[in-house]
Coordinates of C-alpha atoms and ligand atoms in Angstrom, one line a residue:
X672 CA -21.5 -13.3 -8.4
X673 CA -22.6 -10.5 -6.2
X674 CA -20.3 -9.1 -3.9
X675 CA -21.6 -8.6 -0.3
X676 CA -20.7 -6.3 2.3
X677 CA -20.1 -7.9 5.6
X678 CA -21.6 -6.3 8.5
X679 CA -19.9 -6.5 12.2
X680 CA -22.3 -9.8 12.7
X681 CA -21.0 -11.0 10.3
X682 CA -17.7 -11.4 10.9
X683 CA -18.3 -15.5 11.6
X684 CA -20.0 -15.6 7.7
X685 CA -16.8 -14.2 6.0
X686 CA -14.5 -16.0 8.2
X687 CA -16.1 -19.0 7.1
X688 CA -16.1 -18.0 3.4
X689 CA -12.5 -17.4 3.6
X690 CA -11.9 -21.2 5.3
X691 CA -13.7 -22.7 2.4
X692 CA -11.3 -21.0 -0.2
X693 CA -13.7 -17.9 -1.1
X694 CA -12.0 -14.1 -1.5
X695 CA -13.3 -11.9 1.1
X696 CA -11.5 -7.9 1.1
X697 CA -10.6 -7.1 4.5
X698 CA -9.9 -3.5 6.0
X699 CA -6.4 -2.7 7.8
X700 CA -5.4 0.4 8.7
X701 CA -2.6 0.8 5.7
X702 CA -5.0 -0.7 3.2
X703 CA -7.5 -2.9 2.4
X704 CA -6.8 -6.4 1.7
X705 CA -7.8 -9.2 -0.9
X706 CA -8.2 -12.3 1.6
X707 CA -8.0 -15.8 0.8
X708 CA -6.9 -18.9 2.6
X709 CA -3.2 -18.9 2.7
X710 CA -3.6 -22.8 2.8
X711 CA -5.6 -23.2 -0.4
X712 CA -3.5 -22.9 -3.3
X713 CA -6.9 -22.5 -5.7
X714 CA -8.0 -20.2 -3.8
X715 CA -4.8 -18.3 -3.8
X716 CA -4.7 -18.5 -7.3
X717 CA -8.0 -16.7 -8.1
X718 CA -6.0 -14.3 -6.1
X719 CA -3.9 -13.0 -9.0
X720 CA -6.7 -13.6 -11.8
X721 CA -8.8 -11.6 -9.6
X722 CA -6.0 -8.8 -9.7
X723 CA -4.2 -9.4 -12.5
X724 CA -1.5 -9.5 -10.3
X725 CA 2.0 -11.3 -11.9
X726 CA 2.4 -15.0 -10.4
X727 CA 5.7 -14.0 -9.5
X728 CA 5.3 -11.5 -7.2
X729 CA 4.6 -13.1 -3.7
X730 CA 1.8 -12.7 -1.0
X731 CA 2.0 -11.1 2.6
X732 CA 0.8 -14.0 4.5
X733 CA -1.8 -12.2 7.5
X734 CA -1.5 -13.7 10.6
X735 CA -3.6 -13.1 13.9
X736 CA -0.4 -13.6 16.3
X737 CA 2.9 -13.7 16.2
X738 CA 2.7 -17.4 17.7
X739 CA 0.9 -18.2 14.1
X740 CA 4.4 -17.4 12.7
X741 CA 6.5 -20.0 14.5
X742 CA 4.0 -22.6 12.3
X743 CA 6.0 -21.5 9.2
X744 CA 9.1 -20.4 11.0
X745 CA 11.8 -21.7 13.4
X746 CA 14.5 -19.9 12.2
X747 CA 13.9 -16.3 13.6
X748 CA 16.5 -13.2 13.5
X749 CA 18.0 -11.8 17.1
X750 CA 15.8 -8.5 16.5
X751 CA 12.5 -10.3 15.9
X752 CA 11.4 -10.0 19.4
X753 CA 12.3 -6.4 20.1
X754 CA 10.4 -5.8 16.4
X755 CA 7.1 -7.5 17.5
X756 CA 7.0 -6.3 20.7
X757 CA 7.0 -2.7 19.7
X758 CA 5.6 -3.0 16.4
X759 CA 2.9 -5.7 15.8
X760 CA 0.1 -5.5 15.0
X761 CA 0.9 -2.4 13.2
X762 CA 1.9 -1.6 9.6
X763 CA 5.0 -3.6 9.1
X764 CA 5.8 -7.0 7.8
X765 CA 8.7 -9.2 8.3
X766 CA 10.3 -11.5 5.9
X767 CA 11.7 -14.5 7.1
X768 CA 13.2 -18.2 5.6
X769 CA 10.1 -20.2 6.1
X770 CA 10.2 -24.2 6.8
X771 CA 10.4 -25.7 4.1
X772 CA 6.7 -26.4 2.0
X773 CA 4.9 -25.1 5.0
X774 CA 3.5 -22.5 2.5
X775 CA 2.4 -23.1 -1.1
X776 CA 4.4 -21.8 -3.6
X777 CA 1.8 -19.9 -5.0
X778 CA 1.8 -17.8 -2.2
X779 CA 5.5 -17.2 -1.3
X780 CA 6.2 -17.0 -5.4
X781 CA 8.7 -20.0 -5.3
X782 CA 11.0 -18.5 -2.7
X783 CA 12.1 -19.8 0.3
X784 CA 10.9 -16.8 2.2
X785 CA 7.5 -15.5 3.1
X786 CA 6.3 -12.1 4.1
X787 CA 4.1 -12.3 7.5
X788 CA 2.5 -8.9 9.2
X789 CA -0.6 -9.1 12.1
X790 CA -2.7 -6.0 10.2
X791 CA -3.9 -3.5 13.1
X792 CA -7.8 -3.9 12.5
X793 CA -10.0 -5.5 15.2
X794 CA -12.3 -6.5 13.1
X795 CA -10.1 -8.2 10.7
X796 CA -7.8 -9.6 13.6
X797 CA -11.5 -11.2 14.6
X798 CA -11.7 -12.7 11.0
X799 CA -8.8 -14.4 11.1
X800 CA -8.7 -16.1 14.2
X801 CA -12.5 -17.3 13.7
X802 CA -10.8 -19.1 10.0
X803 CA -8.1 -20.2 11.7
X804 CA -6.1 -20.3 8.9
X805 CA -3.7 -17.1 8.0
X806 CA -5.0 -15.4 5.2
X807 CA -2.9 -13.5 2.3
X808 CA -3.9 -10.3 1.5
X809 CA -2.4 -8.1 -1.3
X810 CA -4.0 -5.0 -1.8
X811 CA -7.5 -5.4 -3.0
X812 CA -6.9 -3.2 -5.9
X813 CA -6.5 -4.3 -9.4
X814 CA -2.8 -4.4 -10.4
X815 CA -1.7 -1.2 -11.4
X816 CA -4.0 1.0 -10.2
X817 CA -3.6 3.1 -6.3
X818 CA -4.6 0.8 -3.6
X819 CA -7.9 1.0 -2.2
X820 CA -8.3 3.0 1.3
X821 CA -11.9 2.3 1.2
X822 CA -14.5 -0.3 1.2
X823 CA -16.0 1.7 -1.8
X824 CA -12.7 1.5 -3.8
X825 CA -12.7 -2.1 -3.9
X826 CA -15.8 -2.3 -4.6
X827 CA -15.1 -0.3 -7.8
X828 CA -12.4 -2.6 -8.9
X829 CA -13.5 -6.3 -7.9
X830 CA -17.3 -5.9 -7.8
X831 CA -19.2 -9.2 -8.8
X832 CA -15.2 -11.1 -8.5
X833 CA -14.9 -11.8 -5.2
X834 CA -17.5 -13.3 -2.7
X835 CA -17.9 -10.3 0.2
X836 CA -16.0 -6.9 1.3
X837 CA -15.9 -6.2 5.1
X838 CA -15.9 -2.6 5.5
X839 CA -14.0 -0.2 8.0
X840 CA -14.6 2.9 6.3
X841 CA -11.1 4.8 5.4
X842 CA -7.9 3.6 6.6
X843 CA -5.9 5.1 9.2
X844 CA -2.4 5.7 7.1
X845 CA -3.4 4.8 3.8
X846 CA 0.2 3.7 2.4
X847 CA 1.2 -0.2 2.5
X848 CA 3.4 -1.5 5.5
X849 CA 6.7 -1.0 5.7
X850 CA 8.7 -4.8 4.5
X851 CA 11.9 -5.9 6.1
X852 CA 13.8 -8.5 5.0
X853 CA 14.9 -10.3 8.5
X854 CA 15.5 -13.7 6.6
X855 CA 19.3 -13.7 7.4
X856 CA 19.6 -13.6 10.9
X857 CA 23.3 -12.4 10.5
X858 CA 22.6 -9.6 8.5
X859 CA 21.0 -6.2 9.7
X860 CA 17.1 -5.9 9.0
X861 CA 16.7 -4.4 5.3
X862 CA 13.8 -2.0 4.2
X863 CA 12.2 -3.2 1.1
X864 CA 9.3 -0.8 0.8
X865 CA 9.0 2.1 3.2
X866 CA 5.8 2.5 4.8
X867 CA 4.8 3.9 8.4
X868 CA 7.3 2.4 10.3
X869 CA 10.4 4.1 9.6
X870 CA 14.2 2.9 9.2
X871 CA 14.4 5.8 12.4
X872 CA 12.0 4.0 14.8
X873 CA 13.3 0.6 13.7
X874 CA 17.0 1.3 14.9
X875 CA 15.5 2.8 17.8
X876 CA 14.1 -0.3 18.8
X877 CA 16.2 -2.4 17.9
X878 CA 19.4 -0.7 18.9
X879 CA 21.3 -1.4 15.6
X880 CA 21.6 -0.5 12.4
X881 CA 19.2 -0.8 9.5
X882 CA 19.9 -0.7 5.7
X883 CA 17.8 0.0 2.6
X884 CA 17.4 -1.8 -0.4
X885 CA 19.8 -0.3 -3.0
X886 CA 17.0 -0.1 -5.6
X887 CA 14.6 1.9 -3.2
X888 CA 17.6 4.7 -2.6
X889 CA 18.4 4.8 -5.9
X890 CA 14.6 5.4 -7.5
X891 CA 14.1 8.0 -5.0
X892 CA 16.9 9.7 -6.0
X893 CA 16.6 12.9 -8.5
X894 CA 13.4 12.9 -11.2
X895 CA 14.3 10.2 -13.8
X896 CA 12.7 10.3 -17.2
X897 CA 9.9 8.1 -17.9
X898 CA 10.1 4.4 -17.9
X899 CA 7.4 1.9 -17.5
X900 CA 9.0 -0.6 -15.3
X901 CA 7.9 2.3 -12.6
X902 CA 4.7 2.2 -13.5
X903 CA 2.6 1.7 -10.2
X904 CA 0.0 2.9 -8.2
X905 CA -1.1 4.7 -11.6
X906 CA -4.4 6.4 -12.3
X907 CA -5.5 6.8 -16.3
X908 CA -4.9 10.3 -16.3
X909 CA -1.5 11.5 -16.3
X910 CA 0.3 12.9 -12.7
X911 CA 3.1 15.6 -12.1
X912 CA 4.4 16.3 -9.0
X913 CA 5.0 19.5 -8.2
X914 CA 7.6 21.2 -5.5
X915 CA 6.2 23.3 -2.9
X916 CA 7.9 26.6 -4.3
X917 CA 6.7 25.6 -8.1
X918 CA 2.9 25.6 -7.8
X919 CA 2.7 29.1 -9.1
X920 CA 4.3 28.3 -12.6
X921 CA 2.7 25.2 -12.9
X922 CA -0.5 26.5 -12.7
X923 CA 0.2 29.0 -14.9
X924 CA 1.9 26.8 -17.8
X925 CA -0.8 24.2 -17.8
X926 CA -3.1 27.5 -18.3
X927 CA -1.4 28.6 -21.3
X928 CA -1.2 25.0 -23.0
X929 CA -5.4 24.8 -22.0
X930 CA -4.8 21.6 -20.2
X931 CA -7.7 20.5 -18.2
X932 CA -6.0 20.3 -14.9
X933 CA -6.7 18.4 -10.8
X934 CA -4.8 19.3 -7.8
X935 CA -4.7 17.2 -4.8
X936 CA -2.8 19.0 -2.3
X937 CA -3.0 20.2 1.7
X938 CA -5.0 23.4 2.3
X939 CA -2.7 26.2 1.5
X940 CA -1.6 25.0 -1.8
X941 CA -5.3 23.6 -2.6
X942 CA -6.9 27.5 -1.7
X943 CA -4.5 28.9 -3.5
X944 CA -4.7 27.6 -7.1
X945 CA -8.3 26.4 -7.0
X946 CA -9.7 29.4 -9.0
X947 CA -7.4 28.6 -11.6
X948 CA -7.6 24.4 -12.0
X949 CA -10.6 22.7 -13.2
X950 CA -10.8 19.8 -10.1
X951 CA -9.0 19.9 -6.3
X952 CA -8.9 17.1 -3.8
X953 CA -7.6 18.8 -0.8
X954 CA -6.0 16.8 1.9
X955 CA -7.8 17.3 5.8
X956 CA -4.8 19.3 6.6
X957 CA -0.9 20.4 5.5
X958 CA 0.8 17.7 7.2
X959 CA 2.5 14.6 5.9
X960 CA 0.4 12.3 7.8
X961 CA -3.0 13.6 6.2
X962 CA -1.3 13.5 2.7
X963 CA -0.2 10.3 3.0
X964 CA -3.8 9.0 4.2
X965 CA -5.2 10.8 1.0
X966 CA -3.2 10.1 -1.9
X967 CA -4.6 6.9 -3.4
X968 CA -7.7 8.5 -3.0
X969 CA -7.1 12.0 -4.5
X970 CA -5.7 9.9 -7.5
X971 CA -8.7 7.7 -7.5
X972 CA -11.1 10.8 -7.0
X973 CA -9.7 12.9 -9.8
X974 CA -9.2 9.9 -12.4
X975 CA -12.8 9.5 -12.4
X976 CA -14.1 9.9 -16.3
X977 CA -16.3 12.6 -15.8
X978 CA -13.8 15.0 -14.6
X979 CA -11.6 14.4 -18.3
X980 CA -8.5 16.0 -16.9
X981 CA -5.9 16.1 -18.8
X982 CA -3.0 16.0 -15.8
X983 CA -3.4 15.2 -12.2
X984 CA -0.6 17.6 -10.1
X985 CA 0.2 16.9 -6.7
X986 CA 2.3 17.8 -4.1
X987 CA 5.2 16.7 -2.6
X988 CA 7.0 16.7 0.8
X989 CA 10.4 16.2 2.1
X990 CA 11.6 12.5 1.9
X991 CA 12.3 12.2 5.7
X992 CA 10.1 10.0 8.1
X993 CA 6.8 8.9 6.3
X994 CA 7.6 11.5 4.0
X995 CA 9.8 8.3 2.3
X996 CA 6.7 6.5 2.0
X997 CA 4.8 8.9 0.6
X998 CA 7.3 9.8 -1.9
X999 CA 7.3 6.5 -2.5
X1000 CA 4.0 5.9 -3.8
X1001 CA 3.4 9.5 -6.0
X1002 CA 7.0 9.0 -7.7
X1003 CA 5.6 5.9 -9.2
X1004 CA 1.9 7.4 -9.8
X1005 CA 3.7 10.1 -11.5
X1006 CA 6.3 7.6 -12.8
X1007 CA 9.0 9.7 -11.3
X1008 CA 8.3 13.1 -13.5
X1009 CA 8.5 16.4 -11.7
X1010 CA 7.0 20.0 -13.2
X1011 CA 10.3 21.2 -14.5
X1012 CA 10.6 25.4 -15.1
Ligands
TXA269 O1 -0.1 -2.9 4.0 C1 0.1 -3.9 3.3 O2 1.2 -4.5 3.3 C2 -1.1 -4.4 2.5 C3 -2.2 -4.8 3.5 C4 -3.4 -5.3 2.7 O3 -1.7 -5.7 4.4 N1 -0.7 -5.5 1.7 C5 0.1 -5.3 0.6 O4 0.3 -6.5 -0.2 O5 0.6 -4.3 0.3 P1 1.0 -6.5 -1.6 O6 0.8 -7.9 -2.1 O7 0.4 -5.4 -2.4 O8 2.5 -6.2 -1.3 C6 3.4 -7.2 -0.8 C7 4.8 -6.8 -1.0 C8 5.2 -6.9 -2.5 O9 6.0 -5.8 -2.8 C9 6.0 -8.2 -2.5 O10 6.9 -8.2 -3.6 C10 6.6 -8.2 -1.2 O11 5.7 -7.7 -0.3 N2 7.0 -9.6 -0.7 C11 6.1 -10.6 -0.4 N3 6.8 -11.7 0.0 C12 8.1 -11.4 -0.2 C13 9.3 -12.2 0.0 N4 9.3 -13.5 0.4 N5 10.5 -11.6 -0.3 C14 10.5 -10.3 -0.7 N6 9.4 -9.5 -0.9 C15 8.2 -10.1 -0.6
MG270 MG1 -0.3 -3.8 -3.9

């Protein structure tokens, strides 16, 4: 099959091939998505081949209002309200106990929950109410490898597997949404993956507390030594991250063991080691935000074959605000090892 690319004309076309059961990548301003009909268990399914994606791991269900919810849902938490009102559409999904076999099980992995988020992206907000279906939408990426923040980078991973790409050009955040786990309505609202919206601007909102997943704290806690299980988000070549105040000695031990090295990093650190490093993707500026947006593709960037580096390094910031998300994403890609002196 070829893979099109969906003009803003087009919108109707794609919407259309979605409805039928087709995949159709859409752009949101974390990522972009892999669409398919969240109704159409076959067409969910080609999902996962498509990916490669484990059958057990369930989909974000994209919805173009928060009114498409209450077709799945009628038991809400107290804070829902407050959270959509301040934070949808935006970058954050919401899990919550859905009615029961309102949603294949394909999609929501057997459980008795399902993920729900209304993506930020007008032209993607356009496809789905012209399906009228909610569409799911991992990352459009293949399994393993950083999600794609371009039209291109899906392209490079699903080209001639799914039916059309609608294209956005770069994401705004470029990190995945922030999940909360609102499916007890007794218990506070729990971070499952950090993302843009932080556990800080949740409480604010919400005027209460909210926790994080024990496993989340505990990963981000000091360097661990390599394990697969945290294997993620992973380009071919290997990545280090390194501290702000070890860039120096890292430069100059991969010099001395003649390892072909990348650097993606902000401005200052990028200009300073450049002379010495075979390949820099430097981030638009030194701030978290522009990192963040630039990460998955830096890694994609320097992975490419040509370059044959032999380690990726990359910086790292404070794990505070989106720095959590950030940190989030490189510890895996870097499956959690740090440039020790
Ligand atoms: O920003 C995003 O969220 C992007 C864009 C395309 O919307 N989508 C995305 O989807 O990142 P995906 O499939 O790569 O990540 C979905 C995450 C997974 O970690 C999955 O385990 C979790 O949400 N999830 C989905 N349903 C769940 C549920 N019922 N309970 C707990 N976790 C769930
Ligand atoms: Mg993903």
């Amino acid at each position: 099959m070829e893979t099109k690319y969906y003009n803003e004309e087009e919108l109707n076309e794609a919407a259309q091939a979605l409805k039928s059961g087709d995949l159709v990548a859409f752009p949101t301003e974390t990522v972009y998505g892999l669409g398919a009909n969240a109704l159409l268990p076959d067409a969910v399914k080609q999902v996962f081949s498509v990916k490669g994606r484990p059958q057990d791991n369930p989909l974000i269900v994209h919805v173009s209002s928060f009114e498409q919810v209450k077709t799945y849902v009628d038991n809400f938490h107290p804070a829902t309200a407050k959270i959509v009102e301040n934070f949808w559409p935006g970058p954050l999904t919401l899990i919550f106990e859905i009615k029961k076999g309102s949603l294949p099980s394909i999609v929501t992995g057997g459980l008795s929950t399902a993920a729900f988020r209304m993506p930020d992206n007008k032209k993607t907000l356009t496809t789905i109410e012209l399906a009228g279906v909610p569409l799911v939408g991992p990352s459009a990426n293949t399994s393993g490898k950083p999600s794609p923040t371009t039209a291109a980078h899906v392209f490079h991973d699903l080209q001639g597997k799914i039916t059309g790409i609608i294209d956005d050009g770069a994401t705004r955040i470029g990190v995945e949404s922030t999940v909360i786990d609102l499916s007890d309505p007794a218990a506070d609202p729990m971070i499952l993956r950090p993302g843009a919206v932080t556990k800080e601007q949740l409480e604010a909102v919400i005027g209460g507390n909210v926790t994080i997943d024990r496993h989340l704290v505990q990963s981000s806690e000091t360097p661990k030594s390599p394990g697969m299980k945290y294997k993620h988000y992973a380009p071919d070549t290997q990545v280090m991250m390194v501290r702000p105040e070890d860039w120096q000695e890292a430069v100059h031990w991969a010099k001395e063991k003649a390892l072909r090295v990348g650097v993606i990093a902000g401005p200052t650190i990028a200009e300073a080691v450049r002379f010495d490093v075979a390949a820099v993707y430097m981030y638009f500026n030194d701030s978290v935000e522009a990192a963040t947006k630039g990460l998955f593709a830096g890694l994609r960037g320097l992975d490419e074959e040509n370059l044959a580096l032999d380690l990726i390094l990359v910086e790292t910031f404070p794990e505070d605000g989106l720095g959590n998300a950030y940190m989030n994403r490189l510890k895996k890609s870097a499956n959690q090892k740090y440039f020790e002196k």
